[in-house]
Amino acid sequence: MEANDYQQKQEPKLFYTETYGCQMNINDSERLAGQLKTIGYEETENVDKADLILLNTCCVRESAEKKIHGRIGEMKRRKLVNPNLIIGVVGCLAQKDKEKILTKFPHVNLVMGTHNTHRLLEVIAQAEQSREPVLAVWDQAERLAPDVPTVRKGQISAWVPIMYGCNNFCTYCIVPYVRGRERSRPLADIVAEIRQLGAEGFKEVTLLGQNVNSYGKDSGSSTDFAELLQAVDQIEPIARIRYMTSHPRDMNDKVIETIKNSKKICEHFHLPVQSGNNDILGRMNRGYTTEYYHRLVEHIRQLIPGASVTTDLIVGFPGESEEHIIETLNFIKTIRYDAAYTFLYSQRSGTPAADYPDQVPVAEKKARLNQLMEIQNEISLQINKQLVGTSVEVLVEGPSKNDETKLMGRTRTNKIVLWAKAGAEKPGDLVNVQIATAQTWVLKGCLV
Ligand code: SAH
Ligand code: SF4
Ligand code: F3S
């Protein structure tokens, strides 16, 4: 046996993943890792050591797509160093562009879509054997793809999908085209996964779906989202439950009441409004008006005082005028969000809005985004300042990424809190922190 062969036999194969996009993709990467571990692959953080590189991609905005194209291109030179390297492009961009990726990047060995995630091992085996590029992109999802093993990145907080896909077809959005129709996971599977997480020491679970409020509707199941929340609220020793994303149109009293009466479901409502103008909302196909939305938030705040409300906003949707954006600015001043994620509208070919007339010039979009962020940042700061002097319950996550001397955690309302480690507090503990200073995106304080 050659020394080389010996080495190949002894050393486990290494894989490296890079994940773009939303939490759903992060969880998919955990499920890719889970499958690879079953055939002896180990994960590496060092891309230069990898035998297999998987880029798990997003295409929700052009900016994401461009960045990923750059990254796929860069991978080419690694093939020169390691001709056996397998490079895979998976996830939403793979689902959207399919063989176009292979044409543009001949050094890619496999392209696998979102509906094939659970079949990774077959695709890898094919790529290893054939050395011809493998295209594995099903057009449709299986009604219920079987669960696969998951290897999680964190130890405190875990993502748990409750449904896949989206039926809403907001006119700007590519997600329904790359993630397929809504499929709800059976309640028993979700509960079993969360029980297992509790047994493994996880303290927080985030239930994932593009529109969690429509849980169960596709399967004719008797369990709706509120009942799912009631069931998972019982699972010890999980301390906190979050969910994302909930569509404002489908948020209802039963869900709000459930959250109010629950122990673990956090008082944080992420309700993407997208625009503060009814004409734009109509053309986005969002299915609600600003008046409805305003009443919804008032109702939540009345029932659950202290709840935080956050949102997503898109500026520069086709046909958005100066008047429209002024209405949006006034709307965010009225609602007073704890935080908002703001995006420049990005034309996604294949979606209806991409062909709408009156696309807004980029410079104009950027100017509007700046205006919006300036106003929202001030509001976030004012709201956060009201917490100065109070004591908040924080779930300890670990050292702060930017400041190793500080610990980081979140309030139930999903605000980030930093403090200097004071005692024996460790990741997973619930502690109380007295807030001393407030910024737009962080609170700082001392352990009580
Ligand atoms: N299903 C979730 C998340 C969808 S993607 C939801 O409905 O809220 C997350 C956010 O990206 C959206 O809320 C929207 O604000 C933004 N987004 C989606 N498509 C976009 C596009 N074409 N251009 C700019 N922002 C977009
Ligand atoms: Fe996209 Fe709308 Fe579905 Fe969210 S609800 S994923 S914005 S189509
Ligand atoms: Fe992106 Fe796909 Fe999520 S397009 S935002 S990774 S569902």
Coordinates of C-alpha atoms and ligand atoms in Angstrom, one line a residue:
M1 CA 0.0 0.0 0.0
E2 CA 1.3 3.4 -0.9
A3 CA 1.7 5.9 2.0
N4 CA -0.8 8.1 0.2
D5 CA -3.5 5.4 0.1
Y6 CA -2.9 4.7 3.8
Q7 CA -3.4 8.3 4.6
Q8 CA -6.6 8.4 2.5
K9 CA -8.0 5.4 4.4
Q10 CA -7.2 6.8 7.9
E11 CA -8.2 10.5 7.6
P12 CA -11.9 11.2 7.6
K13 CA -13.2 13.2 4.7
L14 CA -13.8 16.8 5.5
F15 CA -16.7 19.0 4.4
Y16 CA -17.1 22.8 4.6
T17 CA -20.4 24.6 4.2
E18 CA -21.2 28.3 3.7
T19 CA -24.8 29.3 4.2
Y20 CA -26.6 32.4 2.8
G21 CA -30.1 33.6 3.4
C22 CA -32.7 32.9 6.0
Q23 CA -33.0 30.7 9.1
M24 CA -34.6 28.0 6.9
N25 CA -31.3 27.8 5.0
I26 CA -29.3 27.6 8.2
N27 CA -31.4 24.7 9.4
D28 CA -31.1 23.0 6.0
S29 CA -27.3 23.3 6.3
E30 CA -27.6 21.6 9.7
R31 CA -29.5 18.8 8.0
L32 CA -26.9 18.6 5.2
A33 CA -24.2 18.2 7.9
G34 CA -26.3 15.6 9.7
Q35 CA -26.5 13.4 6.6
L36 CA -22.8 13.8 5.8
K37 CA -21.8 12.7 9.3
T38 CA -23.7 9.4 8.8
I39 CA -21.2 8.5 6.1
G40 CA -18.1 9.5 8.1
Y41 CA -17.6 13.1 6.8
E42 CA -16.4 15.6 9.4
E43 CA -17.0 19.3 9.3
T44 CA -14.2 21.8 8.9
E45 CA -14.2 25.5 9.3
N46 CA -11.1 25.7 7.1
V47 CA -12.2 25.7 3.4
D48 CA -8.6 24.9 2.3
K49 CA -8.8 21.5 4.0
A50 CA -12.2 20.5 2.6
D51 CA -12.8 17.5 0.4
L52 CA -16.3 18.7 -0.2
I53 CA -17.5 22.3 -0.3
L54 CA -21.3 23.0 -0.2
L55 CA -22.5 26.5 -0.8
N56 CA -26.1 26.7 0.5
T57 CA -27.5 29.6 -1.4
C58 CA -30.2 32.3 -1.4
C59 CA -31.8 34.3 -4.2
V60 CA -34.2 36.5 -2.4
R61 CA -32.4 39.7 -3.6
E62 CA -30.0 40.3 -6.4
S63 CA -27.3 41.3 -3.9
A64 CA -27.3 37.8 -2.4
E65 CA -27.1 36.3 -5.8
K66 CA -24.1 38.4 -6.9
K67 CA -22.2 37.7 -3.8
I68 CA -22.7 33.9 -4.3
H69 CA -21.7 34.1 -8.0
G70 CA -18.5 35.7 -6.9
R71 CA -17.9 33.0 -4.3
I72 CA -18.6 30.1 -6.7
G73 CA -16.1 31.7 -9.1
E74 CA -13.4 31.9 -6.4
M75 CA -13.8 28.2 -5.7
K76 CA -12.3 27.3 -9.1
R77 CA -8.7 27.8 -8.1
R78 CA -9.1 25.3 -5.3
K79 CA -9.7 22.6 -7.9
L80 CA -6.2 23.2 -9.2
V81 CA -4.7 22.4 -5.8
N82 CA -7.1 19.5 -5.1
P83 CA -8.5 17.9 -8.2
N84 CA -10.6 15.5 -6.1
L85 CA -12.4 18.4 -4.5
I86 CA -16.2 18.2 -4.9
I87 CA -17.9 21.6 -5.1
G88 CA -21.6 21.7 -4.7
V89 CA -24.1 24.5 -5.1
V90 CA -27.4 23.8 -3.2
G91 CA -30.4 25.7 -1.9
C92 CA -32.6 28.4 -3.4
L93 CA -30.3 29.7 -6.1
A94 CA -29.6 26.2 -7.3
Q95 CA -33.4 25.6 -7.4
K96 CA -33.9 28.7 -9.4
D97 CA -31.0 28.6 -11.9
K98 CA -30.5 24.8 -12.2
E99 CA -28.2 23.9 -15.1
K100 CA -27.4 27.6 -15.8
I101 CA -25.0 27.3 -12.8
L102 CA -23.2 24.3 -14.4
T103 CA -22.9 26.2 -17.7
K104 CA -21.5 29.3 -16.1
F105 CA -19.3 27.5 -13.6
P106 CA -18.0 24.2 -15.2
H107 CA -15.9 23.6 -12.1
V108 CA -19.1 22.9 -10.0
N109 CA -19.6 19.2 -9.4
L110 CA -23.2 19.2 -8.2
V111 CA -26.2 21.4 -8.2
M112 CA -29.0 20.3 -5.8
G113 CA -32.3 22.0 -5.3
T114 CA -34.3 22.7 -2.2
H115 CA -36.6 19.7 -2.7
N116 CA -33.7 17.3 -2.8
T117 CA -32.1 18.3 0.5
H118 CA -32.9 15.0 2.2
R119 CA -31.4 13.1 -0.7
L120 CA -27.9 14.6 -0.3
L121 CA -26.1 11.3 0.1
E122 CA -27.3 9.9 -3.2
V123 CA -26.2 13.0 -4.9
I124 CA -22.8 12.9 -3.3
A125 CA -22.3 9.3 -4.2
Q126 CA -23.2 10.1 -7.8
A127 CA -20.8 13.0 -7.9
E128 CA -18.0 10.9 -6.3
Q129 CA -18.4 8.1 -8.8
S130 CA -19.2 9.8 -12.1
R131 CA -17.0 12.9 -12.0
E132 CA -19.5 14.3 -14.4
P133 CA -21.5 17.2 -12.9
V134 CA -24.7 16.1 -11.2
L135 CA -27.9 18.0 -11.5
A136 CA -30.4 17.1 -8.9
V137 CA -33.2 19.6 -8.9
W138 CA -36.7 18.3 -8.6
D139 CA -39.4 20.7 -9.7
Q140 CA -41.7 19.7 -6.9
A141 CA -41.4 18.7 -3.3
E142 CA -42.4 15.4 -2.0
R143 CA -45.6 15.8 0.0
L144 CA -43.7 15.1 3.1
A145 CA -40.0 14.6 2.8
P146 CA -38.7 12.2 5.5
D147 CA -36.7 13.8 8.4
V148 CA -33.0 13.4 8.3
P149 CA -30.4 13.7 11.0
T150 CA -29.4 17.2 12.1
V151 CA -26.1 18.4 13.4
R152 CA -26.7 21.8 15.1
K153 CA -24.3 24.6 15.2
G154 CA -25.5 26.0 18.6
Q155 CA -26.1 24.3 21.9
I156 CA -28.6 26.7 23.5
S157 CA -30.9 27.7 20.7
A158 CA -32.2 25.5 17.9
W159 CA -34.2 26.0 14.7
V160 CA -37.1 23.6 14.1
P161 CA -39.0 23.7 10.8
I162 CA -42.8 23.4 11.2
M163 CA -43.7 23.9 7.6
Y164 CA -42.0 24.3 4.2
G165 CA -42.8 26.4 1.2
C166 CA -45.1 29.4 0.8
N167 CA -48.5 29.9 -1.0
N168 CA -48.7 33.6 -0.7
F169 CA -47.0 34.8 -3.9
C170 CA -46.3 38.3 -2.8
T171 CA -45.6 39.9 -6.2
Y172 CA -42.0 40.8 -5.4
C173 CA -41.0 37.5 -3.9
I174 CA -39.1 34.6 -5.4
V175 CA -39.5 32.3 -2.3
P176 CA -42.7 30.5 -3.5
Y177 CA -41.0 29.6 -6.7
V178 CA -37.9 28.1 -5.1
R179 CA -39.5 26.5 -2.0
G180 CA -42.7 25.2 -3.5
R181 CA -46.2 25.0 -1.9
E182 CA -46.9 24.9 1.8
R183 CA -46.3 21.5 3.5
S184 CA -46.8 21.3 7.2
R185 CA -44.8 18.8 9.3
P186 CA -46.8 16.4 11.5
L187 CA -47.3 17.7 15.0
A188 CA -45.9 14.5 16.5
D189 CA -42.6 14.9 14.6
I190 CA -42.2 18.5 15.7
V191 CA -43.0 17.7 19.3
A192 CA -40.6 14.7 19.3
E193 CA -37.8 16.9 17.8
I194 CA -38.3 19.6 20.5
R195 CA -38.4 17.0 23.3
Q196 CA -35.1 15.6 22.0
L197 CA -33.7 19.1 22.0
G198 CA -34.8 19.6 25.6
A199 CA -33.1 16.3 26.6
E200 CA -29.9 17.5 24.8
G201 CA -29.9 20.7 26.9
F202 CA -31.2 23.2 24.4
K203 CA -33.1 26.1 26.1
E204 CA -34.7 27.9 23.2
V205 CA -36.5 26.8 20.1
T206 CA -37.5 28.9 17.1
L207 CA -40.3 27.4 15.0
L208 CA -39.6 28.0 11.3
G209 CA -41.8 28.6 8.3
Q210 CA -42.3 31.2 5.6
N211 CA -45.8 31.8 7.0
V212 CA -46.1 29.9 10.3
N213 CA -49.7 31.1 10.9
S214 CA -50.9 28.9 8.1
Y215 CA -49.6 25.8 9.8
G216 CA -51.8 22.8 9.2
K217 CA -54.0 24.4 6.5
D218 CA -52.4 22.4 3.7
S219 CA -52.9 19.0 5.3
G220 CA -56.4 19.3 6.4
S221 CA -55.0 18.7 9.9
S222 CA -57.1 19.5 12.9
T223 CA -54.2 21.2 14.5
D224 CA -53.7 24.9 13.7
F225 CA -50.7 27.2 14.6
A226 CA -52.2 28.2 18.0
E227 CA -52.7 24.6 19.0
L228 CA -49.2 23.8 17.9
L229 CA -48.0 26.6 20.1
Q230 CA -50.0 25.2 23.0
A231 CA -48.5 21.8 22.5
V232 CA -44.9 22.9 22.4
D233 CA -45.4 25.3 25.4
Q234 CA -45.7 22.1 27.5
I235 CA -42.3 20.7 26.6
E236 CA -39.8 20.8 29.5
P237 CA -37.0 21.9 30.0
I238 CA -37.2 24.3 27.0
A239 CA -37.4 27.8 28.5
R240 CA -38.3 29.9 25.4
I241 CA -40.2 29.4 22.2
R242 CA -40.0 31.8 19.2
Y243 CA -41.4 31.5 15.7
M244 CA -40.8 33.1 12.4
T245 CA -42.3 34.4 10.2
S246 CA -45.9 35.2 10.9
H247 CA -47.9 37.0 8.1
P248 CA -49.9 39.9 9.4
R249 CA -52.9 38.8 7.4
D250 CA -53.1 35.4 9.2
M251 CA -52.3 36.6 12.7
N252 CA -55.4 36.0 14.7
D253 CA -56.9 36.4 18.2
K254 CA -56.4 32.7 19.0
V255 CA -52.6 32.9 18.4
I256 CA -52.3 36.2 20.4
E257 CA -54.4 34.7 23.3
T258 CA -52.3 31.6 23.2
I259 CA -49.1 33.6 23.5
K260 CA -50.6 35.7 26.3
N261 CA -51.5 32.6 28.3
S262 CA -48.3 30.6 27.6
K263 CA -45.3 30.3 29.8
K264 CA -42.6 30.0 27.1
I265 CA -43.7 31.7 24.0
C266 CA -41.8 35.0 23.8
E267 CA -43.7 38.3 23.6
H268 CA -42.1 39.2 20.3
F269 CA -44.2 39.8 17.2
H270 CA -42.3 40.0 14.0
L271 CA -44.9 41.2 11.5
P272 CA -43.4 42.2 8.1
V273 CA -45.5 45.1 6.9
Q274 CA -43.4 45.8 3.7
S275 CA -45.1 49.2 3.0
G276 CA -47.2 51.8 4.7
N277 CA -49.3 52.6 1.7
N278 CA -52.5 50.7 0.7
D279 CA -52.0 51.0 -3.0
I280 CA -48.5 49.5 -2.8
L281 CA -49.7 46.8 -0.4
G282 CA -52.4 45.9 -2.8
R283 CA -50.0 45.6 -5.7
M284 CA -47.7 43.5 -3.5
N285 CA -50.6 41.1 -2.9
R286 CA -50.1 41.3 0.8
G287 CA -53.8 40.9 1.6
Y288 CA -54.2 43.6 4.3
T289 CA -54.5 47.3 4.7
T290 CA -52.5 49.7 6.9
E291 CA -55.7 50.2 8.9
Y292 CA -56.1 46.5 9.6
Y293 CA -52.4 46.2 10.5
H294 CA -52.6 49.2 12.8
R295 CA -55.6 47.6 14.7
L296 CA -53.7 44.3 14.9
V297 CA -50.7 45.9 16.6
E298 CA -52.9 47.9 18.9
H299 CA -54.7 44.7 19.9
I300 CA -51.4 42.9 20.5
R301 CA -50.1 45.7 22.7
Q302 CA -53.4 45.9 24.6
L303 CA -53.4 42.2 25.4
I304 CA -49.7 41.8 26.0
P305 CA -48.2 45.1 27.3
G306 CA -44.5 45.1 26.9
A307 CA -44.6 42.9 23.8
S308 CA -42.0 44.0 21.1
V309 CA -43.1 44.5 17.5
T310 CA -40.6 44.3 14.7
T311 CA -41.0 44.4 10.9
D312 CA -39.6 44.1 7.4
L313 CA -39.9 47.0 4.9
I314 CA -39.2 47.2 1.2
V315 CA -38.5 50.6 -0.4
G316 CA -38.6 51.3 -4.0
F317 CA -41.3 48.8 -5.1
P318 CA -42.3 49.6 -8.7
G319 CA -44.5 52.7 -8.8
E320 CA -43.6 53.8 -5.3
S321 CA -43.9 57.6 -5.4
E322 CA -42.6 60.3 -3.1
E323 CA -46.1 60.4 -1.5
H324 CA -46.1 56.7 -1.0
I325 CA -42.8 56.7 0.9
I326 CA -44.0 59.7 3.0
E327 CA -47.0 57.6 4.0
T328 CA -44.6 54.7 4.9
L329 CA -42.5 57.1 7.0
N330 CA -45.6 58.3 8.8
F331 CA -46.7 54.8 9.3
I332 CA -43.6 53.7 11.1
K333 CA -43.7 56.8 13.3
T334 CA -47.3 55.8 14.2
I335 CA -46.6 52.1 14.9
R336 CA -43.2 52.7 16.6
Y337 CA -41.5 49.4 15.9
D338 CA -38.8 48.1 18.3
A339 CA -36.8 47.3 15.2
A340 CA -37.2 47.1 11.4
Y341 CA -35.2 45.2 8.7
T342 CA -35.2 47.4 5.6
F343 CA -34.5 46.3 2.1
L344 CA -34.1 47.9 -1.3
Y345 CA -36.6 46.4 -3.7
S346 CA -34.8 43.9 -5.9
Q347 CA -36.3 42.8 -9.3
R348 CA -36.6 39.0 -9.3
S349 CA -37.3 37.7 -12.8
G350 CA -40.2 35.4 -12.9
T351 CA -42.1 37.4 -10.3
P352 CA -45.0 39.7 -11.4
A353 CA -43.5 42.9 -10.0
A354 CA -40.3 42.4 -12.0
D355 CA -42.4 43.4 -15.1
Y356 CA -44.3 46.2 -13.5
P357 CA -43.7 49.6 -15.1
D358 CA -42.2 52.5 -13.2
Q359 CA -39.2 50.7 -11.6
V360 CA -37.6 53.1 -9.1
P361 CA -34.0 54.2 -9.9
V362 CA -31.4 52.8 -7.6
A363 CA -30.2 56.2 -6.3
E364 CA -33.8 57.1 -5.4
K365 CA -34.3 53.7 -3.6
K366 CA -31.1 54.3 -1.6
A367 CA -32.1 57.8 -0.6
R368 CA -35.5 56.5 0.6
L369 CA -33.9 53.6 2.5
N370 CA -31.6 56.1 4.3
Q371 CA -34.6 58.3 5.3
L372 CA -36.4 55.3 6.6
M373 CA -33.5 53.9 8.6
E374 CA -32.8 57.3 10.1
I375 CA -36.3 57.6 11.5
Q376 CA -36.5 54.0 12.6
N377 CA -33.1 54.1 14.3
E378 CA -34.3 57.0 16.4
I379 CA -37.5 55.2 17.3
S380 CA -35.6 52.0 18.3
L381 CA -33.2 54.1 20.4
Q382 CA -36.1 55.9 22.2
I383 CA -37.9 52.6 22.9
N384 CA -34.7 51.0 24.1
K385 CA -33.9 53.9 26.4
Q386 CA -37.1 53.3 28.3
L387 CA -35.5 50.1 29.5
V388 CA -32.6 51.9 31.2
G389 CA -32.7 51.3 34.9
T390 CA -35.0 48.3 34.6
S391 CA -34.0 44.6 35.1
V392 CA -34.6 42.3 32.2
E393 CA -34.6 38.5 31.9
V394 CA -31.8 37.3 29.6
L395 CA -31.0 33.9 28.2
V396 CA -27.2 33.7 28.1
E397 CA -26.0 32.7 24.6
G398 CA -22.2 33.1 25.0
P399 CA -19.4 35.6 24.6
S400 CA -20.2 38.7 22.5
K401 CA -18.8 38.4 18.9
N402 CA -17.4 41.9 19.0
D403 CA -16.2 42.1 22.6
E404 CA -14.8 38.9 24.1
T405 CA -14.9 40.4 27.6
K406 CA -18.7 40.6 27.5
L407 CA -21.4 38.0 27.5
M408 CA -24.3 38.2 25.1
G409 CA -27.9 37.2 25.5
R410 CA -31.4 38.2 24.5
T411 CA -34.5 39.4 26.3
R412 CA -37.8 37.6 25.7
T413 CA -38.6 40.5 23.4
N414 CA -35.5 39.6 21.3
K415 CA -33.3 42.5 22.2
I416 CA -29.6 41.9 22.4
V417 CA -28.1 42.5 25.8
L418 CA -24.3 42.7 26.7
W419 CA -22.8 42.6 30.1
A420 CA -19.4 41.9 31.8
K421 CA -19.3 38.4 33.1
A422 CA -19.9 38.7 36.8
G423 CA -20.2 35.3 38.4
A424 CA -20.9 31.7 37.4
E425 CA -23.4 32.6 34.7
K426 CA -23.0 30.4 31.6
P427 CA -24.6 29.8 28.2
G428 CA -28.1 28.5 28.7
D429 CA -28.8 30.2 32.0
L430 CA -31.6 32.6 32.5
V431 CA -30.2 35.7 34.4
N432 CA -31.4 39.2 35.2
V433 CA -29.5 42.1 33.8
Q434 CA -30.0 45.7 35.0
I435 CA -29.8 47.9 31.9
A436 CA -27.4 50.9 32.2
T437 CA -27.2 52.1 28.6
A438 CA -29.3 51.7 25.4
Q439 CA -28.3 51.8 21.8
T440 CA -30.3 51.2 18.6
W441 CA -29.6 47.5 18.4
V442 CA -28.1 46.7 21.8
L443 CA -28.7 47.1 25.5
K444 CA -25.8 47.1 28.0
G445 CA -25.9 46.5 31.7
C446 CA -24.8 44.6 34.8
L447 CA -25.8 41.2 36.2
V448 CA -28.3 41.6 39.1
Ligands
SAH1 N1 -41.8 34.6 4.6 C1 -41.2 35.7 5.2 C2 -39.8 36.1 4.8 C3 -39.6 36.3 3.4 S1 -38.0 36.9 2.9 C4 -42.2 36.8 5.2 O1 -43.1 36.8 4.4 O2 -42.0 37.8 5.9 C5 -37.7 38.1 4.1 C6 -37.9 39.5 3.6 O3 -37.2 39.8 2.5 C7 -39.3 39.9 3.3 O4 -40.1 40.1 4.4 C8 -39.2 41.1 2.4 O5 -39.2 42.3 3.2 C9 -37.8 40.9 1.8 N2 -37.9 40.6 0.4 C10 -38.4 39.6 -0.2 N3 -38.3 39.7 -1.6 C11 -37.7 40.8 -1.8 C12 -37.3 41.5 -3.0 N4 -37.6 41.1 -4.2 N5 -36.7 42.7 -2.9 C13 -36.4 43.2 -1.6 N6 -36.8 42.6 -0.5 C14 -37.4 41.4 -0.6
SF4_2 FE1 -42.3 35.7 0.1 FE2 -44.6 36.7 0.8 FE3 -44.2 34.1 1.0 FE4 -43.0 35.8 2.6 S1 -45.2 35.4 2.5 S2 -42.0 34.1 1.6 S3 -42.7 37.6 1.4 S4 -44.3 35.3 -0.9
F3S3 FE1 -33.2 33.2 0.6 FE2 -34.3 30.9 0.1 FE3 -34.5 31.9 2.5 S1 -34.3 32.6 -1.2 S2 -34.4 34.1 2.2 S3 -32.6 31.3 1.5 S4 -36.0 30.7 1.5

